[in-house]
PDB file of C-alpha atoms and ligand atoms in Angstrom:
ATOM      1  CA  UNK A  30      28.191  97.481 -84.708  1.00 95.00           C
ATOM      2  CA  UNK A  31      28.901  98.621 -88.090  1.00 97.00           C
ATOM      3  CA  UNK A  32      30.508 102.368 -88.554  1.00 98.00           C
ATOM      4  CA  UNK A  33      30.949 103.720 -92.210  1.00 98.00           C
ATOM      5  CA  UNK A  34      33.498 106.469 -92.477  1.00 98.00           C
ATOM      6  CA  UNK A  35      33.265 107.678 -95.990  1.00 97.00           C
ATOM      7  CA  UNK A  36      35.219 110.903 -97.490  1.00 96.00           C
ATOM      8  CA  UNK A  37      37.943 112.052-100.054  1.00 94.00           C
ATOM      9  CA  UNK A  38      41.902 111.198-100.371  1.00 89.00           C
ATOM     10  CA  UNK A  39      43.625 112.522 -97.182  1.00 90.00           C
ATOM     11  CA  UNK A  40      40.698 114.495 -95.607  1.00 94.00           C
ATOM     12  CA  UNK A  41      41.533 112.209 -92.100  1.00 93.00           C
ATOM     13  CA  UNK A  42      39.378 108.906 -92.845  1.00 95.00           C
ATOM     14  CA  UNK A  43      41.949 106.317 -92.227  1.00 95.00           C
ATOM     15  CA  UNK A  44      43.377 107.540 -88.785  1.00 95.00           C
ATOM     16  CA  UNK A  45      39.743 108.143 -87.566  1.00 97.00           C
ATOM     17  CA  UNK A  46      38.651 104.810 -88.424  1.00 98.00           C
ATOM     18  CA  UNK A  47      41.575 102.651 -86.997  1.00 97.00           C
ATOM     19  CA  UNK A  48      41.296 105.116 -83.823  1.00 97.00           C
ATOM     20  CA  UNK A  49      37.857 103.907 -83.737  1.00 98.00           C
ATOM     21  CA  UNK A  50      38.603 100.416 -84.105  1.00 97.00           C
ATOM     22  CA  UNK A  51      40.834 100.048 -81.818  1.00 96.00           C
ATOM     23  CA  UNK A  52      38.598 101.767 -79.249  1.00 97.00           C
ATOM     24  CA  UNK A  53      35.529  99.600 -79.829  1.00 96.00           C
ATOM     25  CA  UNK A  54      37.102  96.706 -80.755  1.00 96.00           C
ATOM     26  CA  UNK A  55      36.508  96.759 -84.578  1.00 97.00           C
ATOM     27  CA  UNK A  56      38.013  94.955 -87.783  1.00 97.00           C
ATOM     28  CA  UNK A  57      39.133  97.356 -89.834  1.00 97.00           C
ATOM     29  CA  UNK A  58      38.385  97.551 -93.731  1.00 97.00           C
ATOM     30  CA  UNK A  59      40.143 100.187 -96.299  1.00 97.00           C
ATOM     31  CA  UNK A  60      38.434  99.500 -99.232  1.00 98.00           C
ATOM     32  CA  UNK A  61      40.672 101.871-101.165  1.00 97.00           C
ATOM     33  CA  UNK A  62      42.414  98.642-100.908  1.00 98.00           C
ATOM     34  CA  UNK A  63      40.458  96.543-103.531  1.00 98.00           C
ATOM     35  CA  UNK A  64      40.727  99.410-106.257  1.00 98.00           C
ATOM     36  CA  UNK A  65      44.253 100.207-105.369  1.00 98.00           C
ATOM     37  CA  UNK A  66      44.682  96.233-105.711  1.00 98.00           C
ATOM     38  CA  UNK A  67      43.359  96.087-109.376  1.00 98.00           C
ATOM     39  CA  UNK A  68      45.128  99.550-110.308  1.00 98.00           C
ATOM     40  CA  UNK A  69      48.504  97.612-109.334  1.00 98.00           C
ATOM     41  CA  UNK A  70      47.804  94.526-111.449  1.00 98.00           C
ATOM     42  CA  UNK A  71      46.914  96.761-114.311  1.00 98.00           C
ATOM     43  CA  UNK A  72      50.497  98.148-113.641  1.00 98.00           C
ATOM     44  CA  UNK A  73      51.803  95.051-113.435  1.00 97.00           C
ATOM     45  CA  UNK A  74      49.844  93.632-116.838  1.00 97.00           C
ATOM     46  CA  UNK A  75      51.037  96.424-118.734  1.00 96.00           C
ATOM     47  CA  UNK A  76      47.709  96.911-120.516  1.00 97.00           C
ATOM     48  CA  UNK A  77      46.529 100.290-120.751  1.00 98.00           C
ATOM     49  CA  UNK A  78      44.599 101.511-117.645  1.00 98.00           C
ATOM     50  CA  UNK A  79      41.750 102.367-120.126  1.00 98.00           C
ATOM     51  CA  UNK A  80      41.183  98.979-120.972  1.00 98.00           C
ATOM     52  CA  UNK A  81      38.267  98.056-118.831  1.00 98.00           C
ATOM     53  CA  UNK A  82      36.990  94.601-119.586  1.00 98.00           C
ATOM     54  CA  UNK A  83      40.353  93.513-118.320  1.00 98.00           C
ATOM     55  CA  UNK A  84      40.016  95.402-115.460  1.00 98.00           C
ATOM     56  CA  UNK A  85      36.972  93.740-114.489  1.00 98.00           C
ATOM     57  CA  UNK A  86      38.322  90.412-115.132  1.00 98.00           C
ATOM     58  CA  UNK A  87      40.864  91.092-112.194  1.00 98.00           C
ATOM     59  CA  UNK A  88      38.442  92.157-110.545  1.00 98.00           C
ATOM     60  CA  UNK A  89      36.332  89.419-110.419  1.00 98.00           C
ATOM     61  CA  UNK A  90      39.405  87.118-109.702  1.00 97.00           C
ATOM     62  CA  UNK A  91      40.236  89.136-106.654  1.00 98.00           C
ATOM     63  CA  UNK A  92      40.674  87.415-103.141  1.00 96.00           C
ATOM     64  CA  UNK A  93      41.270  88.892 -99.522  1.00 92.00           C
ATOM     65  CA  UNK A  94      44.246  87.020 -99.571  1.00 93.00           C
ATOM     66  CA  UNK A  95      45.004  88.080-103.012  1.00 97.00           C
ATOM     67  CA  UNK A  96      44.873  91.465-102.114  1.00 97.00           C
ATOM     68  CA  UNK A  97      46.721  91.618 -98.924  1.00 95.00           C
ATOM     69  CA  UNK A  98      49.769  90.230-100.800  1.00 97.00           C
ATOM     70  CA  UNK A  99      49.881  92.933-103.263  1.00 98.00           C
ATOM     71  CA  UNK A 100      49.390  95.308-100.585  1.00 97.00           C
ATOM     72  CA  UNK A 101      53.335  94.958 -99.927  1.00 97.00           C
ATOM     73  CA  UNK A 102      54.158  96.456-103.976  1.00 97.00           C
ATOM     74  CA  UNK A 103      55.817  99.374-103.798  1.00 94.00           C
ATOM     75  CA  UNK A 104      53.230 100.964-106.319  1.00 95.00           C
ATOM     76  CA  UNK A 105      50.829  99.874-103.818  1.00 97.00           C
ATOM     77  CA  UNK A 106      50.588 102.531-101.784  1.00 92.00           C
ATOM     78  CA  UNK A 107      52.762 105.540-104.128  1.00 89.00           C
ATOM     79  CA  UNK A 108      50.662 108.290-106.047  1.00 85.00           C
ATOM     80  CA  UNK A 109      50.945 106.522-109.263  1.00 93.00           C
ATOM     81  CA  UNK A 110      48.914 103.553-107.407  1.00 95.00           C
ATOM     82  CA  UNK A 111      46.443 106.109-106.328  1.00 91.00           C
ATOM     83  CA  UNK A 112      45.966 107.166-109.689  1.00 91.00           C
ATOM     84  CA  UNK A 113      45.555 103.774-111.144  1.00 96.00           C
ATOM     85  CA  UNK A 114      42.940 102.452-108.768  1.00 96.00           C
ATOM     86  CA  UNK A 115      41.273 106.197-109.236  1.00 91.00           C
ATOM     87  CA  UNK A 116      40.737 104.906-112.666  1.00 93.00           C
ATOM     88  CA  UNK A 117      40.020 101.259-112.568  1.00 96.00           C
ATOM     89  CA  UNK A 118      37.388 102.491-109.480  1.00 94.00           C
ATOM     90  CA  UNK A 119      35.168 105.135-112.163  1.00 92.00           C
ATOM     91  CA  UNK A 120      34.417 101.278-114.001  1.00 95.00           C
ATOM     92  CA  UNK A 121      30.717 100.012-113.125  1.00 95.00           C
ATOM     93  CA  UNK A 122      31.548  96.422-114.043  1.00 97.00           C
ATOM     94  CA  UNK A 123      34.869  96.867-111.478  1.00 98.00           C
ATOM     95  CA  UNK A 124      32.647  98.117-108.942  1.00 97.00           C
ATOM     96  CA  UNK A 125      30.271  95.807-109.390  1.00 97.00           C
ATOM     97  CA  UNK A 126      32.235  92.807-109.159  1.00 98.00           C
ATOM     98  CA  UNK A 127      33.740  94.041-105.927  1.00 98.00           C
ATOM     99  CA  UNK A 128      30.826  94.564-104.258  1.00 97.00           C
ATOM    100  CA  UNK A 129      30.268  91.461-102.270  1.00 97.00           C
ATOM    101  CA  UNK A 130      33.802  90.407-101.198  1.00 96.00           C
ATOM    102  CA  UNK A 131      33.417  94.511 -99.983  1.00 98.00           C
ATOM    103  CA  UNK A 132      30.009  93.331 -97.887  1.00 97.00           C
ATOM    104  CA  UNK A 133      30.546  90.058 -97.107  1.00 96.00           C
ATOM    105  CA  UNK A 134      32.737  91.209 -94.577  1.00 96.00           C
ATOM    106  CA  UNK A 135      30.242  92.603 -92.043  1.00 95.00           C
ATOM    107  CA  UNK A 136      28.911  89.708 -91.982  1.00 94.00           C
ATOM    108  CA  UNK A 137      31.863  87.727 -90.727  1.00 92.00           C
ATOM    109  CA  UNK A 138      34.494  90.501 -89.561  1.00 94.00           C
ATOM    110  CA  UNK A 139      37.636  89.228 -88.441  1.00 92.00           C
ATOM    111  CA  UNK A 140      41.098  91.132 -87.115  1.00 93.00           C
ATOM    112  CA  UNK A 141      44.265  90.751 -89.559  1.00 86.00           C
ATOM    113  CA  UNK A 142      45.389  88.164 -87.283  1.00 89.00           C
ATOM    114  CA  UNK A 143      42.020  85.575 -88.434  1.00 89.00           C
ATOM    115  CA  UNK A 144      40.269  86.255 -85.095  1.00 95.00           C
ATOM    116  CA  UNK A 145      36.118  86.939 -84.657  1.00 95.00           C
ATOM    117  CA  UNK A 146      35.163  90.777 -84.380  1.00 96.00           C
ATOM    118  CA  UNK A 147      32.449  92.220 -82.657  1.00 92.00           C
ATOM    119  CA  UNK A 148      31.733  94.645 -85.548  1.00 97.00           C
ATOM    120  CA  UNK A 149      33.491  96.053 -89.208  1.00 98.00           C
ATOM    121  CA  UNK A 150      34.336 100.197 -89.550  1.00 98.00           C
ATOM    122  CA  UNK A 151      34.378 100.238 -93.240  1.00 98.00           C
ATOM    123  CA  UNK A 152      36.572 103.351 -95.002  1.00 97.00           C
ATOM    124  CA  UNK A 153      36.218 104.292 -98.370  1.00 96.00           C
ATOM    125  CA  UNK A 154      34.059 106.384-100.510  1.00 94.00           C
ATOM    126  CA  UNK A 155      30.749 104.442-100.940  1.00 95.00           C
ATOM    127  CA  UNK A 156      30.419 102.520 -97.640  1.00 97.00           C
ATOM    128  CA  UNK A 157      27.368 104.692 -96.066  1.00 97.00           C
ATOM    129  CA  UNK A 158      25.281 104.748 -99.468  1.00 96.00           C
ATOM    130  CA  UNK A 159      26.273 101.175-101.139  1.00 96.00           C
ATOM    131  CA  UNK A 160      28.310  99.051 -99.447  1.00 97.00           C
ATOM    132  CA  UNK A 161      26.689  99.068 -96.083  1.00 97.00           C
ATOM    133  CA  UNK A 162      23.733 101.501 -96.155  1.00 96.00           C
ATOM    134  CA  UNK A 163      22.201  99.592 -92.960  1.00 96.00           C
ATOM    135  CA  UNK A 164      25.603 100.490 -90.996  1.00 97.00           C
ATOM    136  CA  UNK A 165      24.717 101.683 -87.350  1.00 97.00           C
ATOM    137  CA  UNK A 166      26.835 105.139 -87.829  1.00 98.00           C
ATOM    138  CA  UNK A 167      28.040 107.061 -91.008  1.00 98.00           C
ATOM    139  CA  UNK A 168      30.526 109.804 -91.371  1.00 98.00           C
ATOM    140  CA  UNK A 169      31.900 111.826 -93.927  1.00 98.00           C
ATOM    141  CA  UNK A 170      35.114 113.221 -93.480  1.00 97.00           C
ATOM    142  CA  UNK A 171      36.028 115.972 -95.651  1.00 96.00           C
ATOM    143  CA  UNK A 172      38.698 118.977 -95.856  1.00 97.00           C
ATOM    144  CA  UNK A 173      39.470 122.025 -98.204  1.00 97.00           C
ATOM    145  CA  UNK A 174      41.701 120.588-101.278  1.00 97.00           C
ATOM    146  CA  UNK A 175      44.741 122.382-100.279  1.00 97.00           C
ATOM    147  CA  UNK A 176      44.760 120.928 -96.584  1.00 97.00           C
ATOM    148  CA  UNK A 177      44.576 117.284 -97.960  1.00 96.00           C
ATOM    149  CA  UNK A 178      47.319 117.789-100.563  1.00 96.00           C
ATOM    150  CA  UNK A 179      49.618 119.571 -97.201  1.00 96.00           C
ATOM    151  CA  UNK A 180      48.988 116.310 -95.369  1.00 93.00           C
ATOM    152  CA  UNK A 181      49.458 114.119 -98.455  1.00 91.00           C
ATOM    153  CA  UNK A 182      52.667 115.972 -99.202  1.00 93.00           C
ATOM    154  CA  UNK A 183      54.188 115.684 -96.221  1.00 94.00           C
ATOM    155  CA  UNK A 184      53.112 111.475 -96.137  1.00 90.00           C
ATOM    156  CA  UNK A 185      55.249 111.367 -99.375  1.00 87.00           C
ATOM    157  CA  UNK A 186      58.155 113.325 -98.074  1.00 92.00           C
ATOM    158  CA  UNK A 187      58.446 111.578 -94.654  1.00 92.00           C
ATOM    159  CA  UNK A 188      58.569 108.405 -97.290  1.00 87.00           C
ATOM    160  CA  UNK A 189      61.088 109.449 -99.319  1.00 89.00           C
ATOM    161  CA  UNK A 190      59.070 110.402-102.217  1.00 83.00           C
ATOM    162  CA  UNK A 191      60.025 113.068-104.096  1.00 84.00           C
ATOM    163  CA  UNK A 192      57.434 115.136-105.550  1.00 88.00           C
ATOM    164  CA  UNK A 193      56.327 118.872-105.267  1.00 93.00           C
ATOM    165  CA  UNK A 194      53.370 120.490-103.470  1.00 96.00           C
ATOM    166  CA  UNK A 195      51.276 121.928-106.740  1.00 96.00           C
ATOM    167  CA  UNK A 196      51.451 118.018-108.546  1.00 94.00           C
ATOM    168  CA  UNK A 197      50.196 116.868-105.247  1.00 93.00           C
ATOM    169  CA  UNK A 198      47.251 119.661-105.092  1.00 96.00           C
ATOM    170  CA  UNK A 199      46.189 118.648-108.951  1.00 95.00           C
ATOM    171  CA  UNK A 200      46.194 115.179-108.362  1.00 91.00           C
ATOM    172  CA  UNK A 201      43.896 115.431-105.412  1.00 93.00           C
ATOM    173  CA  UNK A 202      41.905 118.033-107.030  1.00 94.00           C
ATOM    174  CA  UNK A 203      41.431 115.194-110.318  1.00 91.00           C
ATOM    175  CA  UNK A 204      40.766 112.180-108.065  1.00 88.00           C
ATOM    176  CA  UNK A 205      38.273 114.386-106.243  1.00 92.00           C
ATOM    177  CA  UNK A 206      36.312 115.105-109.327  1.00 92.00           C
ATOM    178  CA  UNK A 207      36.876 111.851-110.992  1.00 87.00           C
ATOM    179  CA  UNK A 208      35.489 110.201-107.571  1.00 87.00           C
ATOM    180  CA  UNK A 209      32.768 112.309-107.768  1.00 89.00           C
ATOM    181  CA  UNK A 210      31.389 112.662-111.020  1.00 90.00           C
ATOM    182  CA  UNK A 211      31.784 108.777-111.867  1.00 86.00           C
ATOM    183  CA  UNK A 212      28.313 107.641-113.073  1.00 86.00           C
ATOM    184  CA  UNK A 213      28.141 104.481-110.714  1.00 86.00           C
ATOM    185  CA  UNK A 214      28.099 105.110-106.621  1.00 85.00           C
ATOM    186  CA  UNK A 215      29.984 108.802-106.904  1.00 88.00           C
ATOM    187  CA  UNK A 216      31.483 109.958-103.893  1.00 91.00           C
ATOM    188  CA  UNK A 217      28.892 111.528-101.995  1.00 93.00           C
ATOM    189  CA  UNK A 218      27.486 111.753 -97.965  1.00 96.00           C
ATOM    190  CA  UNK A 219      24.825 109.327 -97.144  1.00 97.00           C
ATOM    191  CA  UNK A 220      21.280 110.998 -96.438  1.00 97.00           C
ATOM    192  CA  UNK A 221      21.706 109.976 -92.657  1.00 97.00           C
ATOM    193  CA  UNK A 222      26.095 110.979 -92.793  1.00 98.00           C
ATOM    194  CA  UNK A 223      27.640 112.585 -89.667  1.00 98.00           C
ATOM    195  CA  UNK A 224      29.332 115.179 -92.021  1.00 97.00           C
ATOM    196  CA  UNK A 225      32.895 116.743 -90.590  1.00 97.00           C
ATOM    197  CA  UNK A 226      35.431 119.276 -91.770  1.00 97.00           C
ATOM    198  CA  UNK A 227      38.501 118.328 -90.199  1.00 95.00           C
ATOM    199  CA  UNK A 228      40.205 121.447 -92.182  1.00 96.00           C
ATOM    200  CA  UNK A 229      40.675 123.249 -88.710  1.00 96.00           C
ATOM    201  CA  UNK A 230      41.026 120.568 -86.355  1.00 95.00           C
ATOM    202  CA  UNK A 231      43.594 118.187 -84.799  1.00 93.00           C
ATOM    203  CA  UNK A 232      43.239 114.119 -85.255  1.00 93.00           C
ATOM    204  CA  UNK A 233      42.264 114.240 -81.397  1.00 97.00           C
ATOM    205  CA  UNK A 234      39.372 116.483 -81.987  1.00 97.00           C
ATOM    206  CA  UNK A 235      38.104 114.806 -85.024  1.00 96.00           C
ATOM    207  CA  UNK A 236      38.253 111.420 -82.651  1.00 98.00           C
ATOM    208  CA  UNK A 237      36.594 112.966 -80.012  1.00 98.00           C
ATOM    209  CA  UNK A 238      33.725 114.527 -82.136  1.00 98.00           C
ATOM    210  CA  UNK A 239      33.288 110.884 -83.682  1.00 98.00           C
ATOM    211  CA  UNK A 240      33.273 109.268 -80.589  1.00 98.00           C
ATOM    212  CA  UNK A 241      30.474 111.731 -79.161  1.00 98.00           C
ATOM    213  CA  UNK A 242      28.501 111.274 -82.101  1.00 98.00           C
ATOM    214  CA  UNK A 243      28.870 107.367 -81.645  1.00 98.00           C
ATOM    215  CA  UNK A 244      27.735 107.278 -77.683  1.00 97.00           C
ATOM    216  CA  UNK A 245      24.925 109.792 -78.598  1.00 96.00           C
ATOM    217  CA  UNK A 246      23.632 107.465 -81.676  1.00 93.00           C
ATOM    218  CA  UNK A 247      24.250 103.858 -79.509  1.00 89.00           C
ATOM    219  CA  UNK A 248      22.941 104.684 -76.487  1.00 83.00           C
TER     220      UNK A 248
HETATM  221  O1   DC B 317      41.274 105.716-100.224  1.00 59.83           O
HETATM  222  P1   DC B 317      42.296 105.407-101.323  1.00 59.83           P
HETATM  223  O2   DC B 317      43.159 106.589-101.696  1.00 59.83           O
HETATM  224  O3   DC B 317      43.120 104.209-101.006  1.00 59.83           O
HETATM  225  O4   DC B 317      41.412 105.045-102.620  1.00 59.83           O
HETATM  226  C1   DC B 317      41.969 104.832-103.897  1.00 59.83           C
HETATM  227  C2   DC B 317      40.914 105.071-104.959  1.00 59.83           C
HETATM  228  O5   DC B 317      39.915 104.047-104.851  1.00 59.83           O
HETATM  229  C3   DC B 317      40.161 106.398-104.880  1.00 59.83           C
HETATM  230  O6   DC B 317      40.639 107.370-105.774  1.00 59.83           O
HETATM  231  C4   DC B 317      38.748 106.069-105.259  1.00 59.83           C
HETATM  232  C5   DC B 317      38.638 104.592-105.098  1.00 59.83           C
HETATM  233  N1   DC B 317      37.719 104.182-104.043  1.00 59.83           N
HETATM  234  C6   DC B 317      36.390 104.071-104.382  1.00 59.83           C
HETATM  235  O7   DC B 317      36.015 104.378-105.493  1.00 59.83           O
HETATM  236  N2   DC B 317      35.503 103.600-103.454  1.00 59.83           N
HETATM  237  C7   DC B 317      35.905 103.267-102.221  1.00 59.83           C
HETATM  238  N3   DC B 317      35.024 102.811-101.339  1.00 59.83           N
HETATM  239  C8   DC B 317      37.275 103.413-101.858  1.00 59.83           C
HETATM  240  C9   DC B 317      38.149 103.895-102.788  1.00 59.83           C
END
């Protein structure tokens, strides 16, 4: 079983899909992951996040391995990181080169630990229309702006992050029209996406919608 949840920053797509995972028995791919992976190096490079051709050379040097190491930076994971892969991710010939390390995992899904999976949930922004358009289920998670920048907020403060509430509402306001306006794969629901509004509801509820849909669609 493949299950694409698909959606943008903090509208509830990461919690759903390891929720799902771990009912179903799923490996579980963020592929925020490769972008943010490339943003960091760019970081780490000190070239100019503009400077695309080096961006896609990363890019198409990147390994799972690669990226699960850099997945421990500090930037990896902070609002600057965000940003970064935000960037590097609007590049076709970044996207492009990331494509099949992105779908080569259905085919072979495997838990963090190296063992066989019956199945991938993918989570990202493209996964129902280009990663994995033949996935069994697709959803698209979404939430008013100022909802996703209260829950991103208060992830940042609970870290120790200091930053203030309107920085955190522009910045998801610019990655949301940055991810969507891109010219290659913008963020967008798949023709057949399960679309939800989580704006209103509780991570239980959003679970228990999901898993309805997913018993309905399977059975
Ligand atoms: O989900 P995230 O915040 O880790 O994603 C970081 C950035 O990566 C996001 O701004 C857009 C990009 N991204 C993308 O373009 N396509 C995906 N499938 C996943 C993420």
């Amino acid at each position: 079983m493949i299950i694409t949840v698909d959606g943008p920053a903090a509208a509830g797509k990461g919690t759903l899909s390891q929720n799902l995972a771990k009912k179903y028995g799923l490996a579980y791919f963020d592929t925020g992951m490769v972008y943010r992976a490339i943003g960091v190096m760019m970081l780490h490079s000190g070239r100019n996040l503009s400077d695309a051709v080096y961006a896609e050379r990363l890019a198409g040097e990147l390994t799972f391995a690669k990226m699960m190491a850099l997945a421990e930076d500090k930037e990896f994971r902070s609002a600057k990181g965000g940003e970064a892969a935000s960037i590097v991710s609007s590049y076709s010939g970044v996207r492009r080169k990331l494509l099949d390390m992105q779908r080569n995992f259905a085919f072979k899904p495997t838990f963090a630990d190296g063992t066989p999976a019956k199945g991938v949930i993918y989570d990202g922004r493209d996964t129902g229309t280009v990663i994995c358009p033949q996935a069994t289920v697709k959803f698209f998670i979404t939430a008013k702006p100022e909802v996703r920048a209260k829950r991103r907020f208060d992830e940042f403060a609970a870290k120790g992050q200091n930053t203030d509430f309107e920085t955190v509402l522009k910045d998801v306001k610019a990655r949301d029209e940055r991810d969507a306006t891109r010219k290659d794969a913008p963020m967008k629901p798949a023709d057949d996406a399960y679309i939800l509004d989580t704006s209103d509801m509780g991570i239980d509820e959003v679970f228990q919608k999901a898993v309805a849909i997913i018993e309905e669609k399977v059975r």
